[in-house]
Short mmCIF file of C-alpha atoms and ligand atoms in Angstrom, two decimals:
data_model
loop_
_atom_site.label_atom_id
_atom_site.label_comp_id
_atom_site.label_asym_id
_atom_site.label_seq_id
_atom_site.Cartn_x
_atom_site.Cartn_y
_atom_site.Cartn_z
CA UNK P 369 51.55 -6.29 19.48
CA UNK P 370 49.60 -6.29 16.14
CA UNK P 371 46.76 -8.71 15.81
CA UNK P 372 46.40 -12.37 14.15
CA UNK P 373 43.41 -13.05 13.11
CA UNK P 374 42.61 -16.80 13.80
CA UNK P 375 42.10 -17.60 10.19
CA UNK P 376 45.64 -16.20 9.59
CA UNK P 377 47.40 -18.82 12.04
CA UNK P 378 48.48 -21.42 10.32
CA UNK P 379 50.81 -19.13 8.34
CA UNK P 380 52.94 -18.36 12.03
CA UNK P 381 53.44 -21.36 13.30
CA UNK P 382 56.23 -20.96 15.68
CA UNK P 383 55.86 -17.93 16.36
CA UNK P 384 54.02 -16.01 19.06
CA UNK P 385 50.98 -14.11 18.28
CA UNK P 386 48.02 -11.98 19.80
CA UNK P 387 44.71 -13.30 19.26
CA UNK P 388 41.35 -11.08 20.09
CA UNK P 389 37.90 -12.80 20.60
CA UNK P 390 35.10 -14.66 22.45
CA UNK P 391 35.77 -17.59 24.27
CA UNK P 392 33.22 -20.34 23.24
CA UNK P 393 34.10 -22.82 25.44
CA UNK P 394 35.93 -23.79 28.48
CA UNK P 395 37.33 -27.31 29.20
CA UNK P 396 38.65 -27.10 32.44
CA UNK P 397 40.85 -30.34 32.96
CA UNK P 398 43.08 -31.39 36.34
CA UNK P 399 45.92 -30.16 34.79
CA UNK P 400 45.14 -28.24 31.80
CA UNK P 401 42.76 -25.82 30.28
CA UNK P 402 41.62 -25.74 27.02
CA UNK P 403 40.04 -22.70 25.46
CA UNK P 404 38.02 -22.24 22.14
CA UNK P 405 38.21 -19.10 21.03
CA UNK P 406 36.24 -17.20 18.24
CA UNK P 407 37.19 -14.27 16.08
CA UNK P 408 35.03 -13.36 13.17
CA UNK P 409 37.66 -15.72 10.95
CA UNK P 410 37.71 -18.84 13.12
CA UNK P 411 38.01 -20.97 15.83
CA UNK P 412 41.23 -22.33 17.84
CA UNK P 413 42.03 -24.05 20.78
CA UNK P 414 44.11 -22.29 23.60
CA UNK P 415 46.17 -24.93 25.58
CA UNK P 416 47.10 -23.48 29.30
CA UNK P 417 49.17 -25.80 31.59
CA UNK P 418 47.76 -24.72 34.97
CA UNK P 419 50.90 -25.20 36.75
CA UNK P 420 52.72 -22.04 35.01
CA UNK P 421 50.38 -19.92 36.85
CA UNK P 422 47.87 -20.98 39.35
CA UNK P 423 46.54 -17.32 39.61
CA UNK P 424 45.70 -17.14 36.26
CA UNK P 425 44.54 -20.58 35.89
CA UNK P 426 41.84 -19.56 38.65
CA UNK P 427 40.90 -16.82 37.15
CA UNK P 428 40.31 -18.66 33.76
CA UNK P 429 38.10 -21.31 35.19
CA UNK P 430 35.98 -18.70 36.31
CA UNK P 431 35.88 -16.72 32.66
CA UNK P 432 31.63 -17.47 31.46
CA UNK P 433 31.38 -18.68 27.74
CA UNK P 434 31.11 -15.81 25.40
CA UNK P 435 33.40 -13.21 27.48
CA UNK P 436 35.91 -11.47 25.17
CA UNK P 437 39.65 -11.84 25.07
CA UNK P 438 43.12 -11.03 24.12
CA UNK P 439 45.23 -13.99 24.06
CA UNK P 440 49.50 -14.17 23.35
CA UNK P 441 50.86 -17.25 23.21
CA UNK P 442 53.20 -19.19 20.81
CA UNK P 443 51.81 -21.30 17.41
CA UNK P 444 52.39 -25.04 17.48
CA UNK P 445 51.43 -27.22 14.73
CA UNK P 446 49.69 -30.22 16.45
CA UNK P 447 47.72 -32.55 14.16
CA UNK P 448 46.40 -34.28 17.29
CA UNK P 449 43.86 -30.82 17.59
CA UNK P 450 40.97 -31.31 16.10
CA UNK P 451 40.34 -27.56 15.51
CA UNK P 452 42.45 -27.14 12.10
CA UNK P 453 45.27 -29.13 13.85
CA UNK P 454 47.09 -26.50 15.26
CA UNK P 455 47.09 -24.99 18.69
CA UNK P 456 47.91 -21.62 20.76
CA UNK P 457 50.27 -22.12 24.01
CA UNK P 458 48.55 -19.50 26.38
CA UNK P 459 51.45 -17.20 27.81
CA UNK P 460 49.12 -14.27 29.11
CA UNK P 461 45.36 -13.19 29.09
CA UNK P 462 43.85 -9.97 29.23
CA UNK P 463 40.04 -9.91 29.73
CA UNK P 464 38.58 -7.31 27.86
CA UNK P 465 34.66 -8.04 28.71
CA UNK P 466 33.24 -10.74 30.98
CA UNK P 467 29.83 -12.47 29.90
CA UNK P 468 27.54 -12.80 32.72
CA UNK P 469 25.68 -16.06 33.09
CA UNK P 470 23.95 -18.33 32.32
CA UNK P 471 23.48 -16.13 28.99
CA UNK P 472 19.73 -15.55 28.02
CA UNK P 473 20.46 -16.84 24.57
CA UNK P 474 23.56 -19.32 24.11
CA UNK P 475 23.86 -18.99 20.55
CA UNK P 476 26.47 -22.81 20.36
CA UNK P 477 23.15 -24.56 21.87
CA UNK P 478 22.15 -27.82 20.52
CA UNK P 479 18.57 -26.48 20.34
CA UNK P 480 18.21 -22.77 18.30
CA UNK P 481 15.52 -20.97 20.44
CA UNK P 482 11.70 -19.51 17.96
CA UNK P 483 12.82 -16.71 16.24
CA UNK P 484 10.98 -14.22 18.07
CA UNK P 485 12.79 -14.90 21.50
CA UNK P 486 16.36 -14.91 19.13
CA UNK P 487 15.39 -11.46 17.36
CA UNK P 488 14.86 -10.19 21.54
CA UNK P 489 18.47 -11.08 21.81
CA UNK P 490 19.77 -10.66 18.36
CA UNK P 491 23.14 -9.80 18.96
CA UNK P 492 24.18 -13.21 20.57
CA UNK P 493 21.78 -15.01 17.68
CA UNK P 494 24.31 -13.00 15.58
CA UNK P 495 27.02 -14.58 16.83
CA UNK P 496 26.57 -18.09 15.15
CA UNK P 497 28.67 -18.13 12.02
CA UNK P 498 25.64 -19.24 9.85
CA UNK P 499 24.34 -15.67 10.62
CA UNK P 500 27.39 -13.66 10.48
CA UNK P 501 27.74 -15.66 7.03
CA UNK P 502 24.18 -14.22 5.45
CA UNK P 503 25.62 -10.62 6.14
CA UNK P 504 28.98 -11.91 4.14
CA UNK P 505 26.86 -13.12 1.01
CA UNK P 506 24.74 -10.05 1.41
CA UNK P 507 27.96 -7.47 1.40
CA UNK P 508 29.15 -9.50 -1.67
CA UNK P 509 25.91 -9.14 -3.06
CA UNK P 510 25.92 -5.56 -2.81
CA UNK P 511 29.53 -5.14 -4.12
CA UNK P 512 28.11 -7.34 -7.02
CA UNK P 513 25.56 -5.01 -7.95
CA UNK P 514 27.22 -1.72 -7.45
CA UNK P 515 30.51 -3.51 -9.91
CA UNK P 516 27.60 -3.74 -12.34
CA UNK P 517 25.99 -0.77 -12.36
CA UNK P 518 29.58 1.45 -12.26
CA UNK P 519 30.43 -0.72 -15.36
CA UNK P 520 27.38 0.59 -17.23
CA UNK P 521 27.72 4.13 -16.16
CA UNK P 522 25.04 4.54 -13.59
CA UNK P 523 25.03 7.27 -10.99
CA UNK P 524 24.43 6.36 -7.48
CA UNK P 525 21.44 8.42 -5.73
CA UNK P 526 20.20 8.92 -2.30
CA UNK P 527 16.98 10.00 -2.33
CA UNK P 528 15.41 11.59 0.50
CA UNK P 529 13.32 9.60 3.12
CA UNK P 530 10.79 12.77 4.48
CA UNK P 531 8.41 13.13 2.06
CA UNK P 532 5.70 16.03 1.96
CA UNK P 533 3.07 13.40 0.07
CA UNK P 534 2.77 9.68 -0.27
CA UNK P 535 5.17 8.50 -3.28
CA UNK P 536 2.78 5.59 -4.39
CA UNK P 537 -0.55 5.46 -2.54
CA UNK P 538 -2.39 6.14 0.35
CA UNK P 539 -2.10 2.97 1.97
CA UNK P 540 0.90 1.81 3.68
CA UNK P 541 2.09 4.97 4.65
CA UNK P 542 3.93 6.26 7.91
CA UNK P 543 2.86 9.83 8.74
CA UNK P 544 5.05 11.65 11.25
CA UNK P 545 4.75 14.84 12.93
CA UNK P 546 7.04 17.52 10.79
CA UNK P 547 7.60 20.80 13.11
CA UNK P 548 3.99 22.42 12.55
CA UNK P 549 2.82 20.18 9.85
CA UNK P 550 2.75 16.22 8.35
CA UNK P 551 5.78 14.18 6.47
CA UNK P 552 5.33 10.77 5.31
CA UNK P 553 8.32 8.37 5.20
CA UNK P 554 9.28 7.49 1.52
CA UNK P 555 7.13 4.04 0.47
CA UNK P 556 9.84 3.73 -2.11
CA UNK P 557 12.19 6.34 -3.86
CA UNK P 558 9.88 6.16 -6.92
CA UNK P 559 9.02 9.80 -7.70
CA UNK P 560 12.92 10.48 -7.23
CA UNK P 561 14.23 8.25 -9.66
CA UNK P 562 12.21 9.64 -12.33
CA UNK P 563 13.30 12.80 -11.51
CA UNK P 564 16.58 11.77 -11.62
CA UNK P 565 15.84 10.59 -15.64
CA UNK P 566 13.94 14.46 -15.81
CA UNK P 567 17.58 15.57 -15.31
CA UNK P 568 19.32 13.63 -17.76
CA UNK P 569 21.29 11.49 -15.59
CA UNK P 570 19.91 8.30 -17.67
CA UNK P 571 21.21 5.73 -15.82
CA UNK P 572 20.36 5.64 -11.65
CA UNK P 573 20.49 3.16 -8.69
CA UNK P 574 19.93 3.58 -4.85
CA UNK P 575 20.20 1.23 -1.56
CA UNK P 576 18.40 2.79 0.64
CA UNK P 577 15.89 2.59 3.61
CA UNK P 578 11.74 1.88 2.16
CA UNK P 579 9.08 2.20 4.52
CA UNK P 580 5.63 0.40 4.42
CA UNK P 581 3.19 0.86 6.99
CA UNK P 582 2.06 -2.62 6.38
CA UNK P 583 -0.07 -4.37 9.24
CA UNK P 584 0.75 -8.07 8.13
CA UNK P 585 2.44 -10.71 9.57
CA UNK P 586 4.26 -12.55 7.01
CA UNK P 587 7.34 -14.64 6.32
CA UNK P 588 8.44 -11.74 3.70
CA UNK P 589 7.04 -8.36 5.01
CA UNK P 590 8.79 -5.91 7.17
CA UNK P 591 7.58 -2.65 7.57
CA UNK P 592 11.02 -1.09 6.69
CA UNK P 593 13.45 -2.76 4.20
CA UNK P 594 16.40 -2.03 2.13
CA UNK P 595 15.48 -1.38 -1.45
CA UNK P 596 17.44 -2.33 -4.39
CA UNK P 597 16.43 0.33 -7.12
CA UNK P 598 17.48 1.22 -10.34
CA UNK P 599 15.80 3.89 -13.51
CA UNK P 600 17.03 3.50 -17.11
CA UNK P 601 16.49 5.98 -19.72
CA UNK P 602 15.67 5.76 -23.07
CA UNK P 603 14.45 2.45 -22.87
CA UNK P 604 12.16 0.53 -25.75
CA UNK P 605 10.05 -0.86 -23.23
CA UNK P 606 9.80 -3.09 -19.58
CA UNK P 607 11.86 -5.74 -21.94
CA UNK P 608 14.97 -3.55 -21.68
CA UNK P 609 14.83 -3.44 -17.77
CA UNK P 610 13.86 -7.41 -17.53
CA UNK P 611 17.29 -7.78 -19.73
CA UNK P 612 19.27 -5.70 -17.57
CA UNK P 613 18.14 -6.95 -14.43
CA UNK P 614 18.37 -10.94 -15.42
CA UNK P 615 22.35 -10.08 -16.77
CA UNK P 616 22.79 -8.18 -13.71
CA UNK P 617 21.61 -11.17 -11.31
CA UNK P 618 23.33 -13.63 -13.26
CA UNK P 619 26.60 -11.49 -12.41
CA UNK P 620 25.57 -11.01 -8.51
CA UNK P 621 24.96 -14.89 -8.03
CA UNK P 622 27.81 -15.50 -10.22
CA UNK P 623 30.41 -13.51 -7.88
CA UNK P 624 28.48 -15.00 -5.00
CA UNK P 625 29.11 -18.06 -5.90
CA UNK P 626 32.83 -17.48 -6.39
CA UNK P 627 33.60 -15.97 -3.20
CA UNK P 628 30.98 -17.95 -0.97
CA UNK P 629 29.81 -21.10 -2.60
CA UNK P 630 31.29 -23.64 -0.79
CA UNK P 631 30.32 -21.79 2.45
CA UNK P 632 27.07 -21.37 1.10
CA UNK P 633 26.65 -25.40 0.76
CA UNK P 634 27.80 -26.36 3.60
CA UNK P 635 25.61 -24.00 6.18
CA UNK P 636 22.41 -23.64 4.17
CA UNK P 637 22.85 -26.85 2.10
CA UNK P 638 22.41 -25.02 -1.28
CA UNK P 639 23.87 -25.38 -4.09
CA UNK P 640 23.68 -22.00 -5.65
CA UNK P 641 23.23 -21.85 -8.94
CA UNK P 642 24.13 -19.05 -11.20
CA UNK P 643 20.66 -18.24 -13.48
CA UNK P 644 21.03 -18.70 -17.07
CA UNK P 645 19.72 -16.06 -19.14
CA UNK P 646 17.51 -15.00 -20.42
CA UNK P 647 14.71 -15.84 -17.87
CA UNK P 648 11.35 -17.57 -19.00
CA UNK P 649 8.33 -14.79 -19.65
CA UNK P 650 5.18 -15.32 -18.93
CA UNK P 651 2.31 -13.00 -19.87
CA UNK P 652 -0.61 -12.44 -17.11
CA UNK P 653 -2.77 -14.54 -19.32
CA UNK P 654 -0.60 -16.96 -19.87
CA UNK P 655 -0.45 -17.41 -16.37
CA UNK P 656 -3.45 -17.45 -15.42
CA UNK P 657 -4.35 -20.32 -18.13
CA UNK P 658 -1.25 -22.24 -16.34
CA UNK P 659 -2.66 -21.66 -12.79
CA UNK P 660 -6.14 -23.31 -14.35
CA UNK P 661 -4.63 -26.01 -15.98
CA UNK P 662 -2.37 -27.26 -12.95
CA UNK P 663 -5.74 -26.45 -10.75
CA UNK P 664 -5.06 -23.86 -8.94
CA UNK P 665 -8.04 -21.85 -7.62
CA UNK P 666 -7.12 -17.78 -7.12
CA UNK P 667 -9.14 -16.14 -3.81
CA UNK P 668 -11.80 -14.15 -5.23
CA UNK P 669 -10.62 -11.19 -3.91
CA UNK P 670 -7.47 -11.37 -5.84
CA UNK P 671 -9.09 -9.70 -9.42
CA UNK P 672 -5.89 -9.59 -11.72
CA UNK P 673 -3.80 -9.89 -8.90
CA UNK P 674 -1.73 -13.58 -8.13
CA UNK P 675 -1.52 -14.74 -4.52
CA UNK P 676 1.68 -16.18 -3.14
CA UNK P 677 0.10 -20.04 -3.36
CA UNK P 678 -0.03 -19.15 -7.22
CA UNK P 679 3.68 -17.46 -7.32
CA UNK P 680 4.68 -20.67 -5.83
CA UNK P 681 2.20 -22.95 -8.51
CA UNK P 682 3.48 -21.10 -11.33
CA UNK P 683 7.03 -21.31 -10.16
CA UNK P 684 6.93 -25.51 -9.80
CA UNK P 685 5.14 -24.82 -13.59
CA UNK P 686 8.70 -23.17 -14.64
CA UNK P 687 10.83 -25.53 -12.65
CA UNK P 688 9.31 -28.61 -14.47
CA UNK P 689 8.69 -26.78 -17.99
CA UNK P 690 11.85 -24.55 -17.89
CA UNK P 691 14.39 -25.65 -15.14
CA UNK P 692 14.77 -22.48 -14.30
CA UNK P 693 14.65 -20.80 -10.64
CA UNK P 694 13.25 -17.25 -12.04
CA UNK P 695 10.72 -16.17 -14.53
CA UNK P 696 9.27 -12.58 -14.97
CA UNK P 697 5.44 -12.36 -15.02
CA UNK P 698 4.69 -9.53 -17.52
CA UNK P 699 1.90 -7.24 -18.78
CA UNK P 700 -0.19 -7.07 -15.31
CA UNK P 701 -3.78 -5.46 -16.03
CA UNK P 702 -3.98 -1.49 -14.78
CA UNK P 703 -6.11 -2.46 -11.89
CA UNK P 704 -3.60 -4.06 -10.03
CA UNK P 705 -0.49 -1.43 -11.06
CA UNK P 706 0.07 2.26 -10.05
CA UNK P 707 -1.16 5.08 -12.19
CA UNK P 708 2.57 5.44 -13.74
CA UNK P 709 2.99 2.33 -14.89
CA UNK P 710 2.98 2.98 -18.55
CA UNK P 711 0.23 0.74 -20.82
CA UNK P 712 -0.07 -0.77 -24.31
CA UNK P 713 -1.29 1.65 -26.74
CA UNK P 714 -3.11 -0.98 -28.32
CA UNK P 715 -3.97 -2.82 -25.58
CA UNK P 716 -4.32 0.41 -22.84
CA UNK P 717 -6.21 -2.16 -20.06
CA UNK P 718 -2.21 -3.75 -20.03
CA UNK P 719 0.98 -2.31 -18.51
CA UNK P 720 4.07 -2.43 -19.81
CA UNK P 721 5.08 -4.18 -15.99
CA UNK P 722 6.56 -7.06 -14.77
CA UNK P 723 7.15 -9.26 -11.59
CA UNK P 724 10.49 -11.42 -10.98
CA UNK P 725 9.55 -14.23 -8.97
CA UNK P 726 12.53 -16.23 -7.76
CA UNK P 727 12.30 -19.83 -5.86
CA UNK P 728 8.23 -19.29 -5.51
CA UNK P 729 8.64 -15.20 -4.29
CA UNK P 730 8.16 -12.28 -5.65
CA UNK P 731 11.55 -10.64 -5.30
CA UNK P 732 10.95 -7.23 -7.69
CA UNK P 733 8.48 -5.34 -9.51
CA UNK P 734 9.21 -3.14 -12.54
CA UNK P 735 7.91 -1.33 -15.40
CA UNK P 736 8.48 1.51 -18.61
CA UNK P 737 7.01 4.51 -16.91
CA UNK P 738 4.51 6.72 -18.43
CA UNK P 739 6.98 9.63 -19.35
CA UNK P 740 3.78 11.74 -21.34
CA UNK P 741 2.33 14.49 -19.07
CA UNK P 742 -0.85 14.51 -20.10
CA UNK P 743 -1.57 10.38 -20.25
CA UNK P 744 0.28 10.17 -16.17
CA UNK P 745 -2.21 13.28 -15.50
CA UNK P 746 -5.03 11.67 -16.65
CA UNK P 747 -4.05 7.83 -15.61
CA UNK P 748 -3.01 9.56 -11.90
CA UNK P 749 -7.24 11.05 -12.04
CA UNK P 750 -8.26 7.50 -13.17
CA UNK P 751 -6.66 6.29 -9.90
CA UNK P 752 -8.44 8.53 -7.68
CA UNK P 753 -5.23 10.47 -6.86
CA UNK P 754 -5.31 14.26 -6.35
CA UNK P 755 -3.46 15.89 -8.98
CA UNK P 756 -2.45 18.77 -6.55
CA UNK P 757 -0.65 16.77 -4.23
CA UNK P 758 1.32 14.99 -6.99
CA UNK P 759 1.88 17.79 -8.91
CA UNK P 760 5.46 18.66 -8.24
CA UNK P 761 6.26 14.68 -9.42
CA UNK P 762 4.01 15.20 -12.51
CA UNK P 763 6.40 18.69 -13.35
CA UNK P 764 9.32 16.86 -13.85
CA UNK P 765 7.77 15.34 -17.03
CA UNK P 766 6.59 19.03 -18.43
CA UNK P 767 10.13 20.29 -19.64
CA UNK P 768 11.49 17.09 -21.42
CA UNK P 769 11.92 13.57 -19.82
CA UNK P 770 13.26 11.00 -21.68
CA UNK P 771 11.25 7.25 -21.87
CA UNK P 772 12.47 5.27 -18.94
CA UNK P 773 11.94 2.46 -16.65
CA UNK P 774 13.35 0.87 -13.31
CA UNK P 775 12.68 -1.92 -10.93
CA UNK P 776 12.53 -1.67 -7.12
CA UNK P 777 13.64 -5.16 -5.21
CA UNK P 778 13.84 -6.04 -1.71
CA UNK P 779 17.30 -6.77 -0.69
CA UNK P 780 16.53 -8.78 2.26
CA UNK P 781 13.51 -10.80 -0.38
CA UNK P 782 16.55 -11.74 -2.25
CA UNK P 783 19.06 -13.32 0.34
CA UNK P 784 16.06 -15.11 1.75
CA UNK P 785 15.37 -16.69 -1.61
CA UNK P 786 19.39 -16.85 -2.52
CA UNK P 787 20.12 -18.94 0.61
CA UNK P 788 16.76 -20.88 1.40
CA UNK P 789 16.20 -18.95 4.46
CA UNK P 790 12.44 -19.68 6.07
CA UNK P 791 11.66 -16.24 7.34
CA UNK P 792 12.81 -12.49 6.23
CA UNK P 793 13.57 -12.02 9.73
CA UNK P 794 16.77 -14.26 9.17
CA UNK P 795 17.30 -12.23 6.16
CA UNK P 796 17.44 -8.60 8.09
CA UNK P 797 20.30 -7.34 10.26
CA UNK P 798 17.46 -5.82 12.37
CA UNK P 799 13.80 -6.85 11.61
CA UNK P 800 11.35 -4.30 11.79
CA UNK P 801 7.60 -5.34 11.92
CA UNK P 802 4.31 -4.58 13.17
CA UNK P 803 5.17 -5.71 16.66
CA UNK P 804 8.90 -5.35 16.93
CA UNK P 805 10.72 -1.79 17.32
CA UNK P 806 13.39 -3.27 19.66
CA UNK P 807 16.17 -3.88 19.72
P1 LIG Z 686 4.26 -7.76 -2.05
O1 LIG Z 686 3.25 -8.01 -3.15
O2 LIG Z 686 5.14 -8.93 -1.77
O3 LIG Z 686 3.66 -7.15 -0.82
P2 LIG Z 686 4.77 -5.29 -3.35
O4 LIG Z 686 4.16 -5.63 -4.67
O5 LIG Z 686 4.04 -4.41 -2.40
O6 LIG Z 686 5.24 -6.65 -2.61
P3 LIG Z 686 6.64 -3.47 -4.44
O7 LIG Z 686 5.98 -2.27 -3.93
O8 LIG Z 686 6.52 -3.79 -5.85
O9 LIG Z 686 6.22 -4.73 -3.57
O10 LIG Z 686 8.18 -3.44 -3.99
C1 LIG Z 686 9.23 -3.94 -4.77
C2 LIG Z 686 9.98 -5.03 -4.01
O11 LIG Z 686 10.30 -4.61 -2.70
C3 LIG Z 686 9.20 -6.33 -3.80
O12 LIG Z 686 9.27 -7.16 -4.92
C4 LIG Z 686 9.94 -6.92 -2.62
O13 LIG Z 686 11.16 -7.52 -3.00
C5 LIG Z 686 10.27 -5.70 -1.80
N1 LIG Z 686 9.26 -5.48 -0.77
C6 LIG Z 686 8.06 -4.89 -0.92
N2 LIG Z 686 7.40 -4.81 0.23
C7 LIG Z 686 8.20 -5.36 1.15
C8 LIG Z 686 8.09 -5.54 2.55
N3 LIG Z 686 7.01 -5.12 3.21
N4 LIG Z 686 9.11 -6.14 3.19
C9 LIG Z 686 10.22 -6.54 2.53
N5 LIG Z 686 10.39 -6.38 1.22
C10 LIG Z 686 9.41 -5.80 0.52
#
């Protein structure tokens, strides 16, 4: 018999129907049973009158919460159910999987455990529909951005992950053991994407797997992440890119919206809204002026650089000045920017760079590259880098490479800011940090 999703019900009322799913709870009455079960489209009650079949009634009553099902039964319309009104008349149960008990994590508790002990037992954490509904917004998000890009005539790239040097510095990086010699594990899929502009492909994005080997414990660092990344060519400057990217997450939110909003307000209590463009722009010395005036003190240590408490201070600036839920910071100083980032020829202590910070985090970082051979040469020796182990990345600009430029942004950074969330580890289908390889 061919499967109703519970979602689907309503539209078969009267007739009989197989249902598939986890049974979420049991009320076991004198004469009745009532089941709740859950399908990735819904809940419905299952009505069982224990006299039709005292065997099976038995055997019910002993069924733990969260075992999985296959229910037939006929559709009745019954407004007296408070599930959706309607109800299905159990006529015969398989059970496909029983749930032991008590389960280590019940994930319909009136209590939600620390999110360590629910990342131990992520799958039943997953099972709460305010978790299955993040990965919704996030496959809608994707869709969003790949309907974007295919309208603009990008080519999708998957770069690869083993990498025979670091592709942005020294630090961070994963070495593992490569038959006889070392590989690192790609820190982003920088170097690629430029090639990718060295072949005239112009327009590039990739979803793929980044790797940091990144020691902190924050609310918005994992040590491997999905990357959002995209390379333009032929690009004026960073201003191109910051264009692209604020139409493009105008469109993303936008869809978003459509398909989940209501969903979206009701689990997370936010009301998304769909950014207006173009975003506010604010120059590094602009903001550092702003941070001053609304008195906020940088750490020492942080020479060009802005710390997260200023993100957040120079986001409540925009918010009250602006409105507005994103603003690029642009034209970072070369200290705190990689050696490709390209730089003002009349102001050459200045890249061309920016930062999108959305809701008080910094969601992407972008920049026009340095496409010149000799100025990435001689900016990559300024660094401290060793020209011989970048110098198959500086070749592809020694036979013709158009001007270009690209962002990289964190997919997971981006649902967590999209739908509130507290911690990236609600964000991730899998977290990955300093402490956790498992599950
Ligand atoms: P941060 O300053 O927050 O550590 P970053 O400047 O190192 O980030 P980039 O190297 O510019 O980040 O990476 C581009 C984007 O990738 C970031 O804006 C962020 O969205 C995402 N990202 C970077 N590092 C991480 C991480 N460790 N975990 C999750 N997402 C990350």
């Amino acid at each position: 018999m061919q499967r109703t999703f519970i979602g689907d019900l309503r539209s078969h009322i009267g007739e009989k129907v197989q249902i598939h799913g986890f049974l979420q709870t049991l009320r076991d009455q004198k004469k009745m049973q009532f089941l709740i079960v859950r399908d990735q489209t819904g809940l419905v009650q299952v009505a069982f009158w224990k006299a039709n079949d005292a065997a099976l009634a038995e055997q019910i009553s002993t069924l733990g919460a969260e075992s999985v099902v296959t229910i037939t039964g006929a559709v009745v319309d019954n407004p007296v159910v408070k599930l959706g009104g309607l109800e299905v008349q159990l006529e015969s149960l398989q059970v496909e999987s029983t749930a032991g008990s008590p389960l280590p994590l019940d994930p319909f508790a009136e209590t939600i455990p620390s999110i360590d002990y629910r990342l131990d037992w992520r799958y039943l954490d997953m099972r709460r529909p305010q978790v299955a509904a993040i990965f919704q917004v996030q496959t809608t998000a994707e869709q969003a951005f790949r309907e974007y890009w295919l309208q603009h005539n990008f080519i999708e790239v998957h770069s690869p992950k083993l990498m025979g040097s670091p592709s942005e510095s020294g630090a961070e990086l994963f070495e593992v053991q490569y038959f006889e010699t070392k590989a690192y594990l790609a820190q982003s899929p920088q170097f690629y994407k430029q090639m990718a502009m060295a072949a005239g492909f112009e327009r590039i994005f990739e979803i793929g797997p980044v790797f940091r080997a990144d020691p902190s414990f924050t609310s918005r660092h994992m040590t491997e992440f999905t990357g959002i990344d995209m390379e333009i060519s032929y690009i004026e400057s960073h201003e191109d890119v910051m264009v692209f990217l604020e139409n493009m997450l105008a469109h993303v939110y936008s869809r978003v919206k459509e398909v989940h909003g209501e969903k979206i307000k009701e689990m997370f209590g936010v009301d998304l809204v769909v950014p207006t463009t173009p975003f506010p722009r604010i120059p590094m010395t602009r903001a550092l002026e702003i941070l001053k005036e609304e008195g906020y003190q940088l750490p020492a240590e942080k020479k060009g650089d802005i710390d997260p408490g200023g993100e957040r201070t120079l986001y409540n600036w925009v918010k009250k000045t602006y409105n507005h839920d994103f603003f690029y910071l642009t034209d970072w100083p070369i200290a705190v920017r990689p050696f490709y980032h390209m730089r003002y020829a009349d102001r050459p202590e200045v890249t061309k760079s920016f930062d999108l910070i959305a809701n008080g985090t910094e969601i992407v970082t972008g920049a026009q590259r340095e496409h010149r051979y000799d100025i990435l040469a001689k900016q990559a020796v300024e660094k401290g880098l060793s020209l011989e182990t970048i110098q198959f990345y500086l070749d592809f600009f020694r036979y013709g490479c158009p001007p270009h430029g690209g962002f990289g942004m964190g997919l997971s950074r981006l649902l967590m800011m999209m739908l509130n969330l507290p911690n990236i580890r609600e964000a991730v289908f899998l977290f990955r940090g300093p402490n956790r390889l498992n599950p």
